[in-house]
């Protein structure tokens, strides 16, 4: 079981460029969460998706940020026209189906994170 | 939506002593409360969790308690060791299935 896979691990972009972060959930997990972590700070919820459906994007800035989880392939967090304030670690986490909530399974498993630096 | 408050933000304890971290949540329908440990530069790792149908859970030196009436839950680490130094996050899953985290507690174990 490869766990939650994120890439790239490190990404450097200049202001105005686009950043694309990818996340493949754990095998058997159908839901993906994205969190942003600024240095020395907590995990801020951004968006929660299942395949082909955004369940909740209330934590995501309305402009420049978008997320998708297509039928085939990884979930992608896209940041357009990056600014210095976007520099952060972006963590993806995956979880199983809702009805497994009361099983013994680990509900939320994190990837290693993608560290975005905007110059 | 759910809101999670965590205290203290920083905690220093002598090696061998106990550490307690407290969290409160706002959504009375929240049903799942995990705790994560994050070491510097690493991903958050689940250390213990508790569901709303249970009041207390223990795993070796780590225990978590849940008070649904007061909407608060706590992490207890006994006989602390140097490797317990890390940032600890509490979280709660609300009725909308979103998992919201507290701001974290930086735990320092002093020699």
Short mmCIF file of C-alpha atoms in Angstrom, two decimals:
data_model
loop_
_atom_site.label_atom_id
_atom_site.label_comp_id
_atom_site.label_asym_id
_atom_site.label_seq_id
_atom_site.Cartn_x
_atom_site.Cartn_y
_atom_site.Cartn_z
CA UNK A 1 0.00 0.00 0.00
CA UNK A 2 1.78 3.12 -1.26
CA UNK A 3 -0.17 5.52 0.93
CA UNK A 4 -1.10 9.01 -0.18
CA UNK A 5 1.24 10.19 -2.92
CA UNK A 6 1.87 13.86 -3.58
CA UNK A 7 4.00 15.48 -6.23
CA UNK A 8 5.99 17.48 -6.69
CA UNK A 9 7.51 17.54 -3.19
CA UNK A 10 9.06 20.92 -3.87
CA UNK A 11 7.98 23.49 -6.42
CA UNK A 12 9.48 26.90 -7.12
CA UNK A 13 7.53 29.42 -9.14
CA UNK A 14 7.95 33.09 -10.01
CA UNK A 15 5.16 35.52 -9.33
CA UNK A 16 2.47 35.27 -11.98
CA UNK A 17 3.18 31.67 -12.95
CA UNK A 18 0.90 28.71 -12.36
CA UNK A 19 1.39 25.95 -9.80
CA UNK A 20 -0.14 22.48 -10.13
CA UNK A 21 0.00 20.09 -7.21
CA UNK A 22 -1.04 16.47 -7.55
CA UNK A 23 -2.38 13.96 -5.08
CA UNK A 24 -3.17 10.27 -5.48
CA UNK A 25 -5.22 8.92 -2.57
CA UNK A 26 -4.59 5.71 -0.70
CA UNK A 27 -5.93 2.58 -2.31
CA UNK A 28 -9.55 2.15 -1.28
CA UNK A 29 -9.97 5.80 -0.31
CA UNK A 30 -12.52 7.76 -2.30
CA UNK A 31 -12.32 11.24 -0.74
CA UNK A 32 -9.54 13.81 -0.87
CA UNK A 33 -8.92 16.83 1.33
CA UNK A 34 -6.45 19.65 0.67
CA UNK A 35 -4.95 21.69 3.51
CA UNK A 36 -2.54 24.62 3.50
CA UNK A 37 0.09 25.05 6.18
CA UNK A 38 2.06 28.25 6.54
CA UNK A 39 5.38 28.10 8.44
CA UNK A 40 4.83 27.68 12.18
CA UNK A 41 1.06 27.54 11.67
CA UNK A 42 -1.78 25.05 11.63
CA UNK A 43 -3.54 23.06 8.92
CA UNK A 44 -6.09 25.25 7.19
CA UNK A 45 -8.88 23.43 5.36
CA UNK A 46 -9.17 24.35 1.69
CA UNK A 47 -11.32 21.86 -0.19
CA UNK A 48 -12.89 18.41 0.08
CA UNK A 49 -13.59 16.30 -3.02
CA UNK A 50 -14.68 12.94 -4.24
CA UNK A 51 -14.27 11.71 -7.79
CA UNK A 52 -15.82 14.20 -10.25
CA UNK A 53 -17.42 16.17 -7.44
CA UNK A 54 -16.36 19.05 -5.20
CA UNK A 55 -18.10 18.47 -1.88
CA UNK A 56 -16.96 21.57 -0.03
CA UNK A 57 -14.60 24.32 -1.21
CA UNK A 58 -15.44 26.85 1.47
CA UNK A 59 -11.81 27.14 2.58
CA UNK A 60 -10.41 27.93 -0.81
CA UNK A 61 -9.85 31.51 -2.02
CA UNK A 62 -12.44 32.42 -4.65
CA UNK A 63 -9.87 33.67 -7.13
CA UNK A 64 -6.83 31.94 -8.62
CA UNK A 65 -7.37 28.64 -6.77
CA UNK A 66 -9.19 25.61 -8.14
CA UNK A 67 -9.28 21.90 -7.42
CA UNK A 68 -10.46 18.83 -9.23
CA UNK A 69 -10.56 15.08 -8.77
CA UNK A 70 -11.28 13.52 -12.16
CA UNK A 71 -12.66 10.06 -12.78
CA UNK A 72 -9.21 8.92 -13.84
CA UNK A 73 -5.97 10.23 -12.37
CA UNK A 74 -4.95 12.22 -9.33
CA UNK A 75 -6.60 15.14 -7.61
CA UNK A 76 -5.08 18.44 -8.70
CA UNK A 77 -4.83 21.71 -6.81
CA UNK A 78 -4.18 24.53 -9.23
CA UNK A 79 -2.99 28.01 -8.30
CA UNK A 80 -2.96 30.56 -11.07
CA UNK A 81 -0.89 33.75 -11.10
CA UNK A 82 0.91 32.86 -7.89
CA UNK A 83 1.91 35.53 -5.40
CA UNK A 84 4.48 35.40 -2.58
CA UNK A 85 1.71 34.85 -0.04
CA UNK A 86 0.93 31.50 -1.69
CA UNK A 87 4.25 30.11 -0.44
CA UNK A 88 3.31 27.31 1.92
CA UNK A 89 3.17 23.56 2.36
CA UNK A 90 0.10 22.05 0.74
CA UNK A 91 -0.96 18.76 2.25
CA UNK A 92 -3.36 16.32 0.69
CA UNK A 93 -5.15 13.72 2.80
CA UNK A 94 -7.47 10.93 1.79
CA UNK A 95 -10.29 9.14 3.56
CA UNK A 96 -12.56 6.18 2.90
CA UNK A 97 -16.28 6.32 2.11
CA UNK A 98 -18.49 8.05 4.66
CA UNK A 99 -20.28 4.86 5.68
CA UNK A 100 -16.96 3.44 6.88
CA UNK A 101 -16.75 6.25 9.40
CA UNK A 102 -17.26 3.99 12.38
CA UNK A 103 -14.98 1.21 11.33
CA UNK A 104 -11.53 0.74 12.77
CA UNK A 105 -9.95 2.27 9.68
CA UNK A 106 -7.83 5.38 9.88
CA UNK A 107 -10.20 8.05 8.63
CA UNK A 108 -7.67 10.58 7.36
CA UNK A 109 -4.20 9.78 6.02
CA UNK A 110 -1.81 12.53 4.90
CA UNK A 111 0.61 12.69 2.04
CA UNK A 112 4.13 14.06 2.49
CA UNK A 113 3.11 17.50 1.27
CA UNK A 114 4.13 19.79 -1.56
CA UNK A 115 6.20 22.81 -0.58
CA UNK A 116 5.55 25.75 -2.86
CA UNK A 117 7.99 28.65 -2.92
CA UNK A 118 7.08 31.76 -4.87
CA UNK A 119 10.00 34.00 -5.77
CA UNK B 1 -19.39 25.04 10.11
CA UNK B 2 -17.12 23.42 12.64
CA UNK B 3 -14.61 25.50 14.60
CA UNK B 4 -11.87 23.96 16.73
CA UNK B 5 -9.91 25.81 19.40
CA UNK B 6 -6.72 24.32 20.85
CA UNK B 7 -4.73 25.25 23.97
CA UNK B 8 -2.00 25.85 24.85
CA UNK B 9 -0.11 26.91 21.74
CA UNK B 10 3.20 26.00 23.39
CA UNK B 11 3.86 23.56 26.22
CA UNK B 12 7.13 22.67 27.95
CA UNK B 13 7.31 19.74 30.36
CA UNK B 14 10.14 17.94 32.11
CA UNK B 15 10.99 14.55 30.73
CA UNK B 16 8.98 11.94 32.60
CA UNK B 17 6.16 14.32 33.50
CA UNK B 18 2.71 14.36 31.89
CA UNK B 19 1.45 16.69 29.16
CA UNK B 20 -2.16 17.68 28.57
CA UNK B 21 -3.51 19.45 25.48
CA UNK B 22 -7.10 20.63 25.34
CA UNK B 23 -9.48 21.33 22.46
CA UNK B 24 -13.03 22.57 22.13
CA UNK B 25 -15.35 22.26 19.16
CA UNK B 26 -18.49 24.05 18.10
CA UNK B 27 -20.62 21.58 16.09
CA UNK B 28 -22.64 19.38 18.46
CA UNK B 29 -23.08 16.86 15.61
CA UNK B 30 -19.32 16.24 15.32
CA UNK B 31 -18.67 12.53 15.67
CA UNK B 32 -14.97 11.90 15.18
CA UNK B 33 -11.95 13.45 16.92
CA UNK B 34 -8.43 12.52 15.79
CA UNK B 35 -5.10 13.71 17.12
CA UNK B 36 -2.08 14.13 14.87
CA UNK B 37 1.61 14.52 15.61
CA UNK B 38 3.80 16.47 13.21
CA UNK B 39 7.57 16.45 13.47
CA UNK B 40 9.59 19.19 11.82
CA UNK B 41 9.39 18.96 8.04
CA UNK B 42 7.23 15.84 8.13
CA UNK B 43 3.61 15.00 7.42
CA UNK B 44 1.01 14.87 10.21
CA UNK B 45 0.64 11.34 11.53
CA UNK B 46 -2.39 10.00 13.38
CA UNK B 47 -1.54 9.01 16.95
CA UNK B 48 -4.97 8.35 18.43
CA UNK B 49 -8.61 9.03 17.67
CA UNK B 50 -11.93 8.82 19.44
CA UNK B 51 -15.50 8.60 18.25
CA UNK B 52 -18.50 10.28 19.80
CA UNK B 53 -19.90 7.04 21.22
CA UNK B 54 -16.85 6.62 23.47
CA UNK B 55 -15.73 8.78 26.42
CA UNK B 56 -12.13 7.70 26.75
CA UNK B 57 -9.51 5.77 24.83
CA UNK B 58 -5.99 4.77 25.77
CA UNK B 59 -3.01 3.49 23.83
CA UNK B 60 0.09 2.89 25.98
CA UNK B 61 1.27 6.34 27.16
CA UNK B 62 -1.35 8.26 25.20
CA UNK B 63 -4.99 8.75 26.16
CA UNK B 64 -7.80 10.89 24.86
CA UNK B 65 -10.97 11.93 26.70
CA UNK B 66 -14.15 13.33 25.22
CA UNK B 67 -16.85 15.35 26.97
CA UNK B 68 -19.72 15.68 24.49
CA UNK B 69 -21.83 17.84 26.79
CA UNK B 70 -19.11 20.43 27.16
CA UNK B 71 -17.85 19.87 23.60
CA UNK B 72 -14.26 19.43 24.57
CA UNK B 73 -11.65 16.72 24.26
CA UNK B 74 -8.14 16.34 25.59
CA UNK B 75 -4.91 14.52 24.83
CA UNK B 76 -2.89 13.14 27.73
CA UNK B 77 0.70 11.95 27.34
CA UNK B 78 2.24 10.30 30.38
CA UNK B 79 5.91 9.60 31.14
CA UNK B 80 6.99 11.97 28.40
CA UNK B 81 10.13 11.20 26.43
CA UNK B 82 12.37 13.37 24.19
CA UNK B 83 10.82 11.83 21.07
CA UNK B 84 7.45 13.21 22.12
CA UNK B 85 8.70 16.70 21.18
CA UNK B 86 6.62 17.77 18.16
CA UNK B 87 3.56 19.77 17.17
CA UNK B 88 0.26 18.14 18.06
CA UNK B 89 -3.00 18.91 16.29
CA UNK B 90 -6.51 18.07 17.38
CA UNK B 91 -9.32 17.86 14.83
CA UNK B 92 -13.05 17.33 14.62
CA UNK B 93 -15.28 16.05 11.87
CA UNK B 94 -18.54 17.96 11.67
CA UNK B 95 -21.92 17.03 10.24
CA UNK B 96 -20.69 18.04 6.78
CA UNK B 97 -17.80 15.51 6.99
CA UNK B 98 -15.20 18.27 6.84
CA UNK B 99 -12.29 17.61 9.18
CA UNK B 100 -11.20 20.85 10.82
CA UNK B 101 -7.97 21.21 12.75
CA UNK B 102 -6.95 23.24 15.76
CA UNK B 103 -3.96 25.55 15.41
CA UNK B 104 -1.58 23.14 17.06
CA UNK B 105 0.43 22.82 20.25
CA UNK B 106 4.22 22.84 20.16
CA UNK B 107 5.34 20.39 22.83
CA UNK B 108 8.91 20.67 24.19
CA UNK B 109 10.22 17.90 26.41
CA UNK B 110 12.93 19.31 28.65
CA UNK B 111 15.88 17.09 29.73
#
